[in-house]
mmCIF file of C-alpha atoms in Angstrom:
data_model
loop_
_atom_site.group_PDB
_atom_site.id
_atom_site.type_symbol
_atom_site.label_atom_id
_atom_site.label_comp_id
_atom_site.label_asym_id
_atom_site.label_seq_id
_atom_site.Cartn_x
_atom_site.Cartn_y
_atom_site.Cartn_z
ATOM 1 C CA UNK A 256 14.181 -45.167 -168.156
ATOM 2 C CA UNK A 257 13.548 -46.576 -171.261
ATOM 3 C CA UNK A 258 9.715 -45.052 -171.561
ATOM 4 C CA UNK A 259 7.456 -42.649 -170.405
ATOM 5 C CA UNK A 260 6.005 -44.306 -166.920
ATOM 6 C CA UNK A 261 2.840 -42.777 -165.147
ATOM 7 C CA UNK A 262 1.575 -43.420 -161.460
ATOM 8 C CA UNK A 263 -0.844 -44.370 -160.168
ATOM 9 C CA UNK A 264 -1.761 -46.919 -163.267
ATOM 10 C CA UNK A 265 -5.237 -46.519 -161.542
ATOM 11 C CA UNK A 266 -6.942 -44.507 -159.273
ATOM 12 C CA UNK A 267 -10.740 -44.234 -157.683
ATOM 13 C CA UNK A 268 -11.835 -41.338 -155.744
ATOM 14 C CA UNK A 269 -14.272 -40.220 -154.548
ATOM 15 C CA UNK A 270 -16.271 -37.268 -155.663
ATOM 16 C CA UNK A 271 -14.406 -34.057 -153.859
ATOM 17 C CA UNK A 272 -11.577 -35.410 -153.242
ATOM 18 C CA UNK A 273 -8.228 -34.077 -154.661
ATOM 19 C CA UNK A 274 -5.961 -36.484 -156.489
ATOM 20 C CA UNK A 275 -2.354 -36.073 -157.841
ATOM 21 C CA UNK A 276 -0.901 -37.810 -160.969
ATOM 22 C CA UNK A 277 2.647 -38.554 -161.609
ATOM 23 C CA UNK A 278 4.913 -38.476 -164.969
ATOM 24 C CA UNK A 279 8.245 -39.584 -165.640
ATOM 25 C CA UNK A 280 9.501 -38.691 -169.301
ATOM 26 C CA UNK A 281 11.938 -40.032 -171.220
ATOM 27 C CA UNK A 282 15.241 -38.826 -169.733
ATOM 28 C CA UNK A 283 16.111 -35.818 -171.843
ATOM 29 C CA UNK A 284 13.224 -35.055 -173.225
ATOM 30 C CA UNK A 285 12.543 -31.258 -172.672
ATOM 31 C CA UNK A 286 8.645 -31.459 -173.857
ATOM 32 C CA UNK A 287 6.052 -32.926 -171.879
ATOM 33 C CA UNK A 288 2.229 -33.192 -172.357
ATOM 34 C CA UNK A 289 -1.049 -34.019 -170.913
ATOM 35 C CA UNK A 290 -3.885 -35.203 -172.475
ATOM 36 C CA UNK A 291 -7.448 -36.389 -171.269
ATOM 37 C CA UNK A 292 -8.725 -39.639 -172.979
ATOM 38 C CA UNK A 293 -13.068 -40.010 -172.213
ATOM 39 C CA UNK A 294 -14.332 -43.360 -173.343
ATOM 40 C CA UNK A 295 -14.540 -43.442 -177.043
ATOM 41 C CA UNK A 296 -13.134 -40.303 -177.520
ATOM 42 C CA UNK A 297 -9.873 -38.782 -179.056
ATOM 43 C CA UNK A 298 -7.346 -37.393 -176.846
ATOM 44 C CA UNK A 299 -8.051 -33.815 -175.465
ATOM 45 C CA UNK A 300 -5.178 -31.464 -174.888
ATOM 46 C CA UNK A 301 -4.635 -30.530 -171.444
ATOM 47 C CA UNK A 302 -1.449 -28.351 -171.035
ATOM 48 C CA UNK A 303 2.259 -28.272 -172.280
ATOM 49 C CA UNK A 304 5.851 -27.885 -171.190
ATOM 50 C CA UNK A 305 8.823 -26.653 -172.600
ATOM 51 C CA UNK A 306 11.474 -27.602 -169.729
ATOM 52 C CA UNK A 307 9.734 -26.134 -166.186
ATOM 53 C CA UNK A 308 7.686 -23.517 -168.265
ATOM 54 C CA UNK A 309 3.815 -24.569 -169.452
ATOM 55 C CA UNK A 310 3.595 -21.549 -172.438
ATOM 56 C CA UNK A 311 0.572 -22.890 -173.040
ATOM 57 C CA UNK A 312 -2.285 -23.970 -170.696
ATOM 58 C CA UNK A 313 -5.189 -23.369 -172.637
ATOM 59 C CA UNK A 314 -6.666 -26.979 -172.563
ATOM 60 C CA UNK A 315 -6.952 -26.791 -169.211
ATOM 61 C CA UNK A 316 -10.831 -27.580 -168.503
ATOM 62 C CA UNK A 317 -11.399 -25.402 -165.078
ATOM 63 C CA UNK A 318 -8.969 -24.251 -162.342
ATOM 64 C CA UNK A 319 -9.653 -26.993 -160.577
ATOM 65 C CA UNK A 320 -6.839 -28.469 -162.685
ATOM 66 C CA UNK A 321 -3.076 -27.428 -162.430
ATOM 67 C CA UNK A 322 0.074 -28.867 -163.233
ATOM 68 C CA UNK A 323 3.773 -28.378 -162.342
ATOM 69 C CA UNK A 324 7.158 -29.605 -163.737
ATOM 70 C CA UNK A 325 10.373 -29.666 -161.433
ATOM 71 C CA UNK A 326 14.077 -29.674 -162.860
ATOM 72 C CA UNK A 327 12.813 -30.288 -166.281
ATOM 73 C CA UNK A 328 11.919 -33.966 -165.482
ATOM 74 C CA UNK A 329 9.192 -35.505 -163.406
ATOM 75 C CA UNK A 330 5.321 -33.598 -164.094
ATOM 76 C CA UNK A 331 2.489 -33.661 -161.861
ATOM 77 C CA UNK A 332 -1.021 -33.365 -162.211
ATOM 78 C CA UNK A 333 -3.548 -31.928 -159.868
ATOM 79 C CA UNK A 334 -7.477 -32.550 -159.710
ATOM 80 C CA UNK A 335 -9.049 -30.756 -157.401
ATOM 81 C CA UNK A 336 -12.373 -31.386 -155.761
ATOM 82 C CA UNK A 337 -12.952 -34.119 -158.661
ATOM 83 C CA UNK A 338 -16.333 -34.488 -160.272
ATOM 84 C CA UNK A 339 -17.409 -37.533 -161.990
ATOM 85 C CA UNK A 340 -16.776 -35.756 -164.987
ATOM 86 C CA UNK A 341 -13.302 -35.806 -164.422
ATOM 87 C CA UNK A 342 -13.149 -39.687 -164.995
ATOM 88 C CA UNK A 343 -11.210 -40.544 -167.896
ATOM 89 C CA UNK A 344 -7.575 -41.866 -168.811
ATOM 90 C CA UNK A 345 -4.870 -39.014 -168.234
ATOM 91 C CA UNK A 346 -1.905 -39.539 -170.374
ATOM 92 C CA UNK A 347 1.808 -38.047 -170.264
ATOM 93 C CA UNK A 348 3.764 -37.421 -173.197
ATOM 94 C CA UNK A 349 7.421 -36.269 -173.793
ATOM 95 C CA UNK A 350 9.261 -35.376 -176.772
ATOM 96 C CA UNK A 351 13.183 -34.545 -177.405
ATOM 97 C CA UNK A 352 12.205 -31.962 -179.879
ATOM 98 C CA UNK A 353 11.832 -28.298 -178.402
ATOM 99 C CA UNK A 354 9.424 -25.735 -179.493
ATOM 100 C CA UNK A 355 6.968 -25.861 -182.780
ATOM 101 C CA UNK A 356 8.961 -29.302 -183.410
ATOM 102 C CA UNK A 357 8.136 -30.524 -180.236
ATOM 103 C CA UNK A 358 4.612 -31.214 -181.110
ATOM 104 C CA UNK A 359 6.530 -34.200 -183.417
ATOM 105 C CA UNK A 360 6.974 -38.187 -182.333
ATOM 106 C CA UNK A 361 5.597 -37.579 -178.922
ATOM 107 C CA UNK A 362 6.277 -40.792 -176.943
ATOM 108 C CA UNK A 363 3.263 -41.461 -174.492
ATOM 109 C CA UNK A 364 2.983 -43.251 -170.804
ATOM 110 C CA UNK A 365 0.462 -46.132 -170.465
ATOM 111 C CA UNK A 366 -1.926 -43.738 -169.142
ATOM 112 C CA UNK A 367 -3.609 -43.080 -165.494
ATOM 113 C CA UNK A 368 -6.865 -44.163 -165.393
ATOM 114 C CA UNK A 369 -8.725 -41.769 -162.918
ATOM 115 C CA UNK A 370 -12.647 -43.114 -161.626
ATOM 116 C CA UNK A 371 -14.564 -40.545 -159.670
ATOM 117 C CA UNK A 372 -17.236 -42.030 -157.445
ATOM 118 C CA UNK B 257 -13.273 -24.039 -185.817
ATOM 119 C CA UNK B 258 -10.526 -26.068 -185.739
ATOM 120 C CA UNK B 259 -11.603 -29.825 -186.300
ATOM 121 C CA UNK B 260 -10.137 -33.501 -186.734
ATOM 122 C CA UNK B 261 -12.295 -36.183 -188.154
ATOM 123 C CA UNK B 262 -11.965 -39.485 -188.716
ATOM 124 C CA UNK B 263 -13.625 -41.846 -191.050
ATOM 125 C CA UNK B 264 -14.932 -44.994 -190.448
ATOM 126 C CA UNK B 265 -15.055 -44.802 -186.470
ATOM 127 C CA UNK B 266 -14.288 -48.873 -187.203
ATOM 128 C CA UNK B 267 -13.657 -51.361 -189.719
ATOM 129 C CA UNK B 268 -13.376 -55.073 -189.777
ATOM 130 C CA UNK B 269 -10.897 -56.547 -192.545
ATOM 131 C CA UNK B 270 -10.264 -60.084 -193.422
ATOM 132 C CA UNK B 271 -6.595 -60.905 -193.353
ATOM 133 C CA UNK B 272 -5.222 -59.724 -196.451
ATOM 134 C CA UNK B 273 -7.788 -57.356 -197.817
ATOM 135 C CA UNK B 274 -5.966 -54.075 -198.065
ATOM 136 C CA UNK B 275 -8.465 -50.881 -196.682
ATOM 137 C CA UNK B 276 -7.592 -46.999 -195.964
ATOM 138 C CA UNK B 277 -8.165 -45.075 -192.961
ATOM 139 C CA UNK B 278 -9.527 -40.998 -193.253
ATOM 140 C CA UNK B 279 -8.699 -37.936 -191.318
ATOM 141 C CA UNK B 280 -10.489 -34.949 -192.654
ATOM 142 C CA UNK B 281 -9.350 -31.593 -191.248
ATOM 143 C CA UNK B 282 -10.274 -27.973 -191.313
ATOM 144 C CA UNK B 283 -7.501 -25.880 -189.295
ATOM 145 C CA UNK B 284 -5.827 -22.735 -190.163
ATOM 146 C CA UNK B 285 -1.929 -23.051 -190.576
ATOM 147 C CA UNK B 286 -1.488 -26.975 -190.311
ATOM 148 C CA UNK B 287 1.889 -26.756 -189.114
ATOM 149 C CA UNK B 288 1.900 -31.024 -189.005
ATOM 150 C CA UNK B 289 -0.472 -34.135 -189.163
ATOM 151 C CA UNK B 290 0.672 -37.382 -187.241
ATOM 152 C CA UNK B 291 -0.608 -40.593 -187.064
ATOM 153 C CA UNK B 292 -0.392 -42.867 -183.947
ATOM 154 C CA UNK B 293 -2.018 -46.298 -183.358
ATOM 155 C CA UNK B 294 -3.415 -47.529 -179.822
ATOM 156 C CA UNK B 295 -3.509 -50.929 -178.455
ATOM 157 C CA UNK B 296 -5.872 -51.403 -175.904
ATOM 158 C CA UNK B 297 -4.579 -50.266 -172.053
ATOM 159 C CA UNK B 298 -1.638 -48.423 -173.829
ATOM 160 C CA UNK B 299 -0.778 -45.008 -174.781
ATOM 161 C CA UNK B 300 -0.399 -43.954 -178.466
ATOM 162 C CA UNK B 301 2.495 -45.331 -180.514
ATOM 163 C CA UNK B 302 3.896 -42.505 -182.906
ATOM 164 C CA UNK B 303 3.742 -43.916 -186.605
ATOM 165 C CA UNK B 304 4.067 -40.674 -189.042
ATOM 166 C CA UNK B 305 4.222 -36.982 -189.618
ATOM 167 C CA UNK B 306 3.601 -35.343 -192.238
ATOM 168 C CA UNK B 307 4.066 -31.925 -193.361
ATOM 169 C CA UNK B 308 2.561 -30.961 -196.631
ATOM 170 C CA UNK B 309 0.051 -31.865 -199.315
ATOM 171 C CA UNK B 310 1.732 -34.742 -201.291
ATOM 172 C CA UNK B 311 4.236 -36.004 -199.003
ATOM 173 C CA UNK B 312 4.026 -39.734 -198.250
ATOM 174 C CA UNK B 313 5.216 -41.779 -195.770
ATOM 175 C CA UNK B 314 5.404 -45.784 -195.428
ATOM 176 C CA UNK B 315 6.121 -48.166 -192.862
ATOM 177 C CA UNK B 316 5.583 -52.183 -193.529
ATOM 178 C CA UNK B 317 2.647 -52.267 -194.535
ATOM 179 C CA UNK B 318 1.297 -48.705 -193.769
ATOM 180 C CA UNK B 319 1.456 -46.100 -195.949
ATOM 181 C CA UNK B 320 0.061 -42.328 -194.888
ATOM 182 C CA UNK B 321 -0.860 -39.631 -197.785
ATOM 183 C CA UNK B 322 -1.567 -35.934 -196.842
ATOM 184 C CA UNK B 323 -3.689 -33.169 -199.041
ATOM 185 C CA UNK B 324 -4.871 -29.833 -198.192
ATOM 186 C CA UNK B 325 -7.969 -31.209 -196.636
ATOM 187 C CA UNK B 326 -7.326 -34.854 -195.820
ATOM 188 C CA UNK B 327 -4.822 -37.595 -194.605
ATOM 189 C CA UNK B 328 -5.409 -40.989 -195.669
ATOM 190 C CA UNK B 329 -3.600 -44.115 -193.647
ATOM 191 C CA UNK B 330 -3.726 -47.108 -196.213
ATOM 192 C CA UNK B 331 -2.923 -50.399 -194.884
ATOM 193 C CA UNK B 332 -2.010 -53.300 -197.519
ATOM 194 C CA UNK B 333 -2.483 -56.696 -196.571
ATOM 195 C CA UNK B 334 -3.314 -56.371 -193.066
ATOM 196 C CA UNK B 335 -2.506 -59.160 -190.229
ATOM 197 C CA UNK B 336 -4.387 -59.859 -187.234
ATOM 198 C CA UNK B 337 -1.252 -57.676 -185.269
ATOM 199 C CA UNK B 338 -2.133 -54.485 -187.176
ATOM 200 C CA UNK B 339 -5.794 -54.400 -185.477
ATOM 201 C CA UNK B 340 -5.348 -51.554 -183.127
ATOM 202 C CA UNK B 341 -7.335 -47.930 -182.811
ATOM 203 C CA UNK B 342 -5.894 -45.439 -185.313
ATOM 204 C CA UNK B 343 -5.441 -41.644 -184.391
ATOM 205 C CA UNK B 344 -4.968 -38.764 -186.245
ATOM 206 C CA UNK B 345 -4.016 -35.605 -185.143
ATOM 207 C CA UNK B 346 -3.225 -31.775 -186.687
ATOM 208 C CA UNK B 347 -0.979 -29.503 -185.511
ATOM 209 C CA UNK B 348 -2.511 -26.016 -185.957
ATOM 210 C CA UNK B 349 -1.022 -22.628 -185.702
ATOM 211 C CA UNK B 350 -3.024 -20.089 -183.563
ATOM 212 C CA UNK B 351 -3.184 -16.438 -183.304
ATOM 213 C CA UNK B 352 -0.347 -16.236 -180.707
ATOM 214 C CA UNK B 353 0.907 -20.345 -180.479
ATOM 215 C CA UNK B 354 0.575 -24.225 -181.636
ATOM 216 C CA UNK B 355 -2.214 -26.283 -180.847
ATOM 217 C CA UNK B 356 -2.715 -30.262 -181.264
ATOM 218 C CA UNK B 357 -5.965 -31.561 -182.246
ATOM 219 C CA UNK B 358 -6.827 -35.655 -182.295
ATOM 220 C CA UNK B 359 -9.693 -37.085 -184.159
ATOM 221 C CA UNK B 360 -11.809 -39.953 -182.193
ATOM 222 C CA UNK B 361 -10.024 -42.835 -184.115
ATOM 223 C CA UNK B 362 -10.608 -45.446 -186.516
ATOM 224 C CA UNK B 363 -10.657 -49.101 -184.584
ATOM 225 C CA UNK B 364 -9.105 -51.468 -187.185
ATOM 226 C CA UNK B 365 -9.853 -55.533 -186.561
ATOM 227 C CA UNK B 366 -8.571 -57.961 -188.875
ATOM 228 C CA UNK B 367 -9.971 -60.901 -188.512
ATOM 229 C CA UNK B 368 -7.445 -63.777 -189.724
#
C-alpha cells in the first residue's frame, strides 16, 4: 500500500477486556515500531522489530502487553485485561532501513485510538 | 537519565514572523536526532535527521541545527499550513542496544 494503515482507527473497551491492534507497514519495510501516545504527551516506545524478531522489548509497560510479527509484514498488538490506564493512541511505524539505521525516517500509521471504560 | 525536552510546549506566530523551536537532550551516545511534525488525528511526518554537532538540514522554510546538547528547528516566515505539533526525538545508544526517546512537542499556530 502506499502507507502505513492501522485497524481499528478506534476502539472502546471496557475495563478487562482484551483487545488486539492491527499494522500494515509499508511493503518492504523490514522495521516496524510501536509507540504509545497519552494526551499531551510525546510518544513512548513500546517494542521493535527487525523482520519477525522484536530484539528489543524493553518499552513494554507490563506483560499484559505483547506483540507478534508474521512473514515480516503485518504486526499485532495485544492488551490484555486493559486498565483505563491503557487509554491512549497506539501508533505503528515501519522503516526500510535495517538495524541502528532503522531508527531513521520512520513512516507512521494514523494511529489506533484505544478508550478503556 | 536519558531525557528529551522541548521548549516552548506552544507558540503562536503571526504569518511571517520567523521563530525557532528547542530540543534539549542529555543521552549517552546520541547515535541520531529527528524531527517529525504532527497534524492533528495523524501520525508523525518524518522531516530531518541529524547526526552530529554542526550539521544542518533545511527544507522550505524549515531549517534544523544540532549541538552537543541541543537541536534547534527554525522556521522562517511561517504560513498558516506550517501550524502543526513539532517532535523531537534522540536516538541513544545503551549498554547492550538503541533506544528512541521523543520530547512532548512544541504546538506551532500561525495565525494568518
Amino acid at each position: 500500500g502506499a502507507g502505513v494503515s492501522q485497524s481499528p482507527s478506534n476502539k472502546v473497551t471496557e475495563k478487562g477486556k482484551d483487545v488486539e491492534l492491527r499494522c500494515d507497514p509499508i511493503s518492504g519495510h523490514t522495521a516496524l515500531y510501536w509507540y504509545r501516545q497519552s494526551l499531551g504527551q510525546g510518544l513512548e516506545f513500546l517494542i521493535y522489530f527487525q523482520g519477525n524478531s522484536a530484539p528489543d522489548k524493553s518499552g513494554l509497560p507490563s506483560d499484559r502487553f505483547s506483540a507478534e510479527r508474521t512473514g515480516g509484514s503485518v504486526s499485532t498488538l495485544t492488551i490484555q485485561r486493559t486498565q483505563q490506564e491503557d487509554s491512549a493512541v497506539y501508533l505503528c511505524a515501519s522503516s526500510r532501513l535495517a538495524g541502528e539505521l532503522s531508527y531513521n525516517e520512520q513512516f507512521f500509521g494514523p494511529g489506533t485510538r484505544l478508550t478503556v471504560l | 537519565e536519558d531525557q528529551v525536552t522541548q521548549s516552548p510546549e506552544a507558540l503562536r506566530l503571526q504569518e511571517g514572523e520567523s521563530s525557532s523551536l528547542n530540543c534539549s537532550y542529555t543521552v549517552s551516545g546520541l547515535r541520531g536526532l529527528f524531527w517529525y511534525r504532527q497534524d492533528p488525528g495523524k501520525g508523525p511526518e518524518f522531516l530531518f535527521t541529524l547526526y552530529s554537532a554542526g550539521e544542518e538540514k533545511e527544507k522550505e522554510r524549515l531549517k534544523a541545527t544540532l549541538t552537543k546538547k541541543e537541536s534547534f528547528l527554525h522556521i522562517t516566515a511561517p504560513k498558516p499550513e506550517d501550524s502543526a505539533t513539532y517532535l523531537c526525538a534522540v536516538q541513544a545508544w545503551t549498554s547492550s542496544a538503541s533506544k528512541i526517546i521523543f520530547g512532548s512537542g512544541t504546538r506551532l499556530s500561525i495565525r494568518p
